[in-house]
Amino acid sequence: MLLSGLAVAGTATPAAAASWCNTTLGDFVSGGDHSLAQIPAYNTTRDCITARGASGSHVKAIQRSLRYCHGRSSVEVDGHFGEITETQLEIVQRALRLDDDGVYGPKTRDKLRWRASDGVCGTLP
């Protein structure tokens, strides 16, 4: 019996190596006095990814950022990462000169402005 196969090797990027977001963590953002925002996280680390099909508090944090800090008024803060959230994230990623893949990861996290509990929008330190 003759078996043949093809193996493809690649290197993992930091975003590809990150775990899927499953919660949020509070963190201070610039732009206000002690402004605390909820940032997507995987357990106790903010290094995570999320994309279309995900749902939860971490998606709401991204949607708040898009809607209130980046002017993407078509984004509903419903906790479901659907087509509109994906498309609007791509637009913001493009404006921030990131890969506009519609996937949230560490590079996107570091460039987004986050909506704090006091209404201030700011970036992570």
PDB file of C-alpha atoms in Angstrom:
ATOM      1  CA  MET A   1       0.000   0.000   0.000  1.00  0.00           C
ATOM      2  CA  LEU A   2       1.343   3.405  -0.942  1.00  0.00           C
ATOM      3  CA  LEU A   3       0.442   6.323   1.300  1.00  0.00           C
ATOM      4  CA  SER A   4       1.146   9.904   0.459  1.00  0.00           C
ATOM      5  CA  GLY A   5       0.443  13.049   2.345  1.00  0.00           C
ATOM      6  CA  LEU A   6       1.171  16.700   2.519  1.00  0.00           C
ATOM      7  CA  ALA A   7       2.240  18.463   5.665  1.00  0.00           C
ATOM      8  CA  VAL A   8       2.142  22.211   5.965  1.00  0.00           C
ATOM      9  CA  ALA A   9       4.217  23.914   8.598  1.00  0.00           C
ATOM     10  CA  GLY A  10       3.709  27.448   9.781  1.00  0.00           C
ATOM     11  CA  THR A  11       4.537  29.733  12.613  1.00  0.00           C
ATOM     12  CA  ALA A  12       1.936  30.919  15.041  1.00  0.00           C
ATOM     13  CA  THR A  13       1.397  34.638  15.349  1.00  0.00           C
ATOM     14  CA  PRO A  14       0.781  36.099  18.808  1.00  0.00           C
ATOM     15  CA  ALA A  15      -2.930  36.444  18.042  1.00  0.00           C
ATOM     16  CA  ALA A  16      -3.111  32.861  16.774  1.00  0.00           C
ATOM     17  CA  ALA A  17      -1.412  31.649  19.948  1.00  0.00           C
ATOM     18  CA  ALA A  18      -3.864  33.490  22.217  1.00  0.00           C
ATOM     19  CA  SER A  19      -6.871  31.743  23.769  1.00  0.00           C
ATOM     20  CA  TRP A  20     -10.482  32.633  23.008  1.00  0.00           C
ATOM     21  CA  CYS A  21     -11.851  35.435  25.187  1.00  0.00           C
ATOM     22  CA  ASN A  22     -14.384  34.261  27.759  1.00  0.00           C
ATOM     23  CA  THR A  23     -14.812  37.175  30.189  1.00  0.00           C
ATOM     24  CA  THR A  24     -13.698  40.751  30.898  1.00  0.00           C
ATOM     25  CA  LEU A  25     -11.219  42.323  33.291  1.00  0.00           C
ATOM     26  CA  GLY A  26     -11.368  45.873  34.623  1.00  0.00           C
ATOM     27  CA  ASP A  27      -8.485  48.110  33.611  1.00  0.00           C
ATOM     28  CA  PHE A  28      -7.808  51.823  33.779  1.00  0.00           C
ATOM     29  CA  VAL A  29      -7.794  53.780  30.527  1.00  0.00           C
ATOM     30  CA  SER A  30      -6.264  57.121  29.644  1.00  0.00           C
ATOM     31  CA  GLY A  31      -8.438  60.179  29.253  1.00  0.00           C
ATOM     32  CA  GLY A  32     -10.072  60.427  32.647  1.00  0.00           C
ATOM     33  CA  ASP A  33      -9.513  60.406  36.358  1.00  0.00           C
ATOM     34  CA  HIS A  34      -9.449  56.759  37.397  1.00  0.00           C
ATOM     35  CA  SER A  35     -11.619  55.652  34.473  1.00  0.00           C
ATOM     36  CA  LEU A  36     -12.169  51.897  34.644  1.00  0.00           C
ATOM     37  CA  ALA A  37     -13.160  49.983  31.496  1.00  0.00           C
ATOM     38  CA  GLN A  38     -13.991  46.331  30.981  1.00  0.00           C
ATOM     39  CA  ILE A  39     -11.502  44.718  28.579  1.00  0.00           C
ATOM     40  CA  PRO A  40     -11.999  41.294  26.924  1.00  0.00           C
ATOM     41  CA  ALA A  41      -9.983  38.557  28.621  1.00  0.00           C
ATOM     42  CA  TYR A  42      -9.359  34.850  28.857  1.00  0.00           C
ATOM     43  CA  ASN A  43      -9.602  34.023  32.570  1.00  0.00           C
ATOM     44  CA  THR A  44      -6.969  36.346  34.097  1.00  0.00           C
ATOM     45  CA  THR A  45      -5.134  37.508  30.958  1.00  0.00           C
ATOM     46  CA  ARG A  46      -6.142  40.146  28.438  1.00  0.00           C
ATOM     47  CA  ASP A  47      -4.252  38.276  25.689  1.00  0.00           C
ATOM     48  CA  CYS A  48      -7.159  36.658  23.885  1.00  0.00           C
ATOM     49  CA  ILE A  49      -8.971  36.588  20.569  1.00  0.00           C
ATOM     50  CA  THR A  50     -12.617  36.574  19.583  1.00  0.00           C
ATOM     51  CA  ALA A  51     -14.516  36.690  16.335  1.00  0.00           C
ATOM     52  CA  ARG A  52     -17.858  36.230  14.632  1.00  0.00           C
ATOM     53  CA  GLY A  53     -20.028  33.667  16.397  1.00  0.00           C
ATOM     54  CA  ALA A  54     -18.814  34.492  19.909  1.00  0.00           C
ATOM     55  CA  SER A  55     -21.084  35.846  22.626  1.00  0.00           C
ATOM     56  CA  GLY A  56     -20.729  37.168  26.143  1.00  0.00           C
ATOM     57  CA  SER A  57     -19.566  40.110  28.224  1.00  0.00           C
ATOM     58  CA  HIS A  58     -16.310  40.313  26.275  1.00  0.00           C
ATOM     59  CA  VAL A  59     -18.248  40.916  23.063  1.00  0.00           C
ATOM     60  CA  LYS A  60     -20.301  43.645  24.780  1.00  0.00           C
ATOM     61  CA  ALA A  61     -17.047  45.389  25.759  1.00  0.00           C
ATOM     62  CA  ILE A  62     -15.918  45.399  22.115  1.00  0.00           C
ATOM     63  CA  GLN A  63     -19.340  46.581  20.950  1.00  0.00           C
ATOM     64  CA  ARG A  64     -19.309  49.458  23.490  1.00  0.00           C
ATOM     65  CA  SER A  65     -15.894  50.479  22.200  1.00  0.00           C
ATOM     66  CA  LEU A  66     -17.050  50.418  18.585  1.00  0.00           C
ATOM     67  CA  ARG A  67     -20.351  52.215  19.214  1.00  0.00           C
ATOM     68  CA  TYR A  68     -19.422  54.853  21.779  1.00  0.00           C
ATOM     69  CA  CYS A  69     -15.697  55.439  21.222  1.00  0.00           C
ATOM     70  CA  HIS A  70     -15.329  54.862  17.490  1.00  0.00           C
ATOM     71  CA  GLY A  71     -18.667  56.221  16.224  1.00  0.00           C
ATOM     72  CA  ARG A  72     -19.991  52.943  14.822  1.00  0.00           C
ATOM     73  CA  SER A  73     -23.661  53.614  15.669  1.00  0.00           C
ATOM     74  CA  SER A  74     -24.964  50.588  13.754  1.00  0.00           C
ATOM     75  CA  VAL A  75     -23.382  48.282  16.363  1.00  0.00           C
ATOM     76  CA  GLU A  76     -25.886  47.076  18.953  1.00  0.00           C
ATOM     77  CA  VAL A  77     -24.478  46.236  22.384  1.00  0.00           C
ATOM     78  CA  ASP A  78     -26.170  42.836  22.568  1.00  0.00           C
ATOM     79  CA  GLY A  79     -23.218  40.555  23.349  1.00  0.00           C
ATOM     80  CA  HIS A  80     -23.436  38.647  20.049  1.00  0.00           C
ATOM     81  CA  PHE A  81     -20.508  38.974  17.620  1.00  0.00           C
ATOM     82  CA  GLY A  82     -22.385  38.905  14.341  1.00  0.00           C
ATOM     83  CA  GLU A  83     -21.961  40.280  10.845  1.00  0.00           C
ATOM     84  CA  ILE A  84     -22.466  43.931  11.831  1.00  0.00           C
ATOM     85  CA  THR A  85     -19.944  43.774  14.678  1.00  0.00           C
ATOM     86  CA  GLU A  86     -17.452  42.041  12.396  1.00  0.00           C
ATOM     87  CA  THR A  87     -17.889  44.555   9.562  1.00  0.00           C
ATOM     88  CA  GLN A  88     -17.671  47.564  11.874  1.00  0.00           C
ATOM     89  CA  LEU A  89     -14.586  46.131  13.590  1.00  0.00           C
ATOM     90  CA  GLU A  90     -12.964  45.747  10.152  1.00  0.00           C
ATOM     91  CA  ILE A  91     -13.678  49.430   9.407  1.00  0.00           C
ATOM     92  CA  VAL A  92     -12.151  50.542  12.717  1.00  0.00           C
ATOM     93  CA  GLN A  93      -9.158  48.231  12.268  1.00  0.00           C
ATOM     94  CA  ARG A  94      -8.544  49.755   8.841  1.00  0.00           C
ATOM     95  CA  ALA A  95      -8.750  53.286  10.301  1.00  0.00           C
ATOM     96  CA  LEU A  96      -6.254  52.268  13.004  1.00  0.00           C
ATOM     97  CA  ARG A  97      -3.927  50.817  10.327  1.00  0.00           C
ATOM     98  CA  LEU A  98      -4.306  47.260  11.560  1.00  0.00           C
ATOM     99  CA  ASP A  99      -5.030  44.090   9.599  1.00  0.00           C
ATOM    100  CA  ASP A 100      -8.738  44.535   8.851  1.00  0.00           C
ATOM    101  CA  ASP A 101      -9.709  40.903   9.375  1.00  0.00           C
ATOM    102  CA  GLY A 102     -12.650  41.496  11.734  1.00  0.00           C
ATOM    103  CA  VAL A 103     -10.982  39.379  14.418  1.00  0.00           C
ATOM    104  CA  TYR A 104     -10.334  40.913  17.836  1.00  0.00           C
ATOM    105  CA  GLY A 105      -6.889  40.175  19.252  1.00  0.00           C
ATOM    106  CA  PRO A 106      -4.011  41.786  21.186  1.00  0.00           C
ATOM    107  CA  LYS A 107      -3.059  44.258  18.424  1.00  0.00           C
ATOM    108  CA  THR A 108      -6.651  45.461  18.101  1.00  0.00           C
ATOM    109  CA  ARG A 109      -6.993  45.627  21.911  1.00  0.00           C
ATOM    110  CA  ASP A 110      -3.980  47.902  22.188  1.00  0.00           C
ATOM    111  CA  LYS A 111      -5.278  50.375  19.572  1.00  0.00           C
ATOM    112  CA  LEU A 112      -8.989  50.552  20.443  1.00  0.00           C
ATOM    113  CA  ARG A 113     -10.384  53.270  22.670  1.00  0.00           C
ATOM    114  CA  TRP A 114     -12.389  51.670  25.480  1.00  0.00           C
ATOM    115  CA  ARG A 115     -15.580  52.980  27.100  1.00  0.00           C
ATOM    116  CA  ALA A 116     -15.102  53.355  30.838  1.00  0.00           C
ATOM    117  CA  SER A 117     -17.873  53.158  33.438  1.00  0.00           C
ATOM    118  CA  ASP A 118     -17.824  56.977  33.739  1.00  0.00           C
ATOM    119  CA  GLY A 119     -18.416  57.362  29.985  1.00  0.00           C
ATOM    120  CA  VAL A 120     -14.831  58.350  29.160  1.00  0.00           C
ATOM    121  CA  CYS A 121     -13.212  56.709  26.139  1.00  0.00           C
ATOM    122  CA  GLY A 122      -9.501  56.052  26.409  1.00  0.00           C
ATOM    123  CA  THR A 123      -6.723  53.707  25.434  1.00  0.00           C
ATOM    124  CA  LEU A 124      -4.940  51.230  27.643  1.00  0.00           C
ATOM    125  CA  PRO A 125      -1.704  52.483  29.210  1.00  0.00           C
TER     126      PRO A 125
END
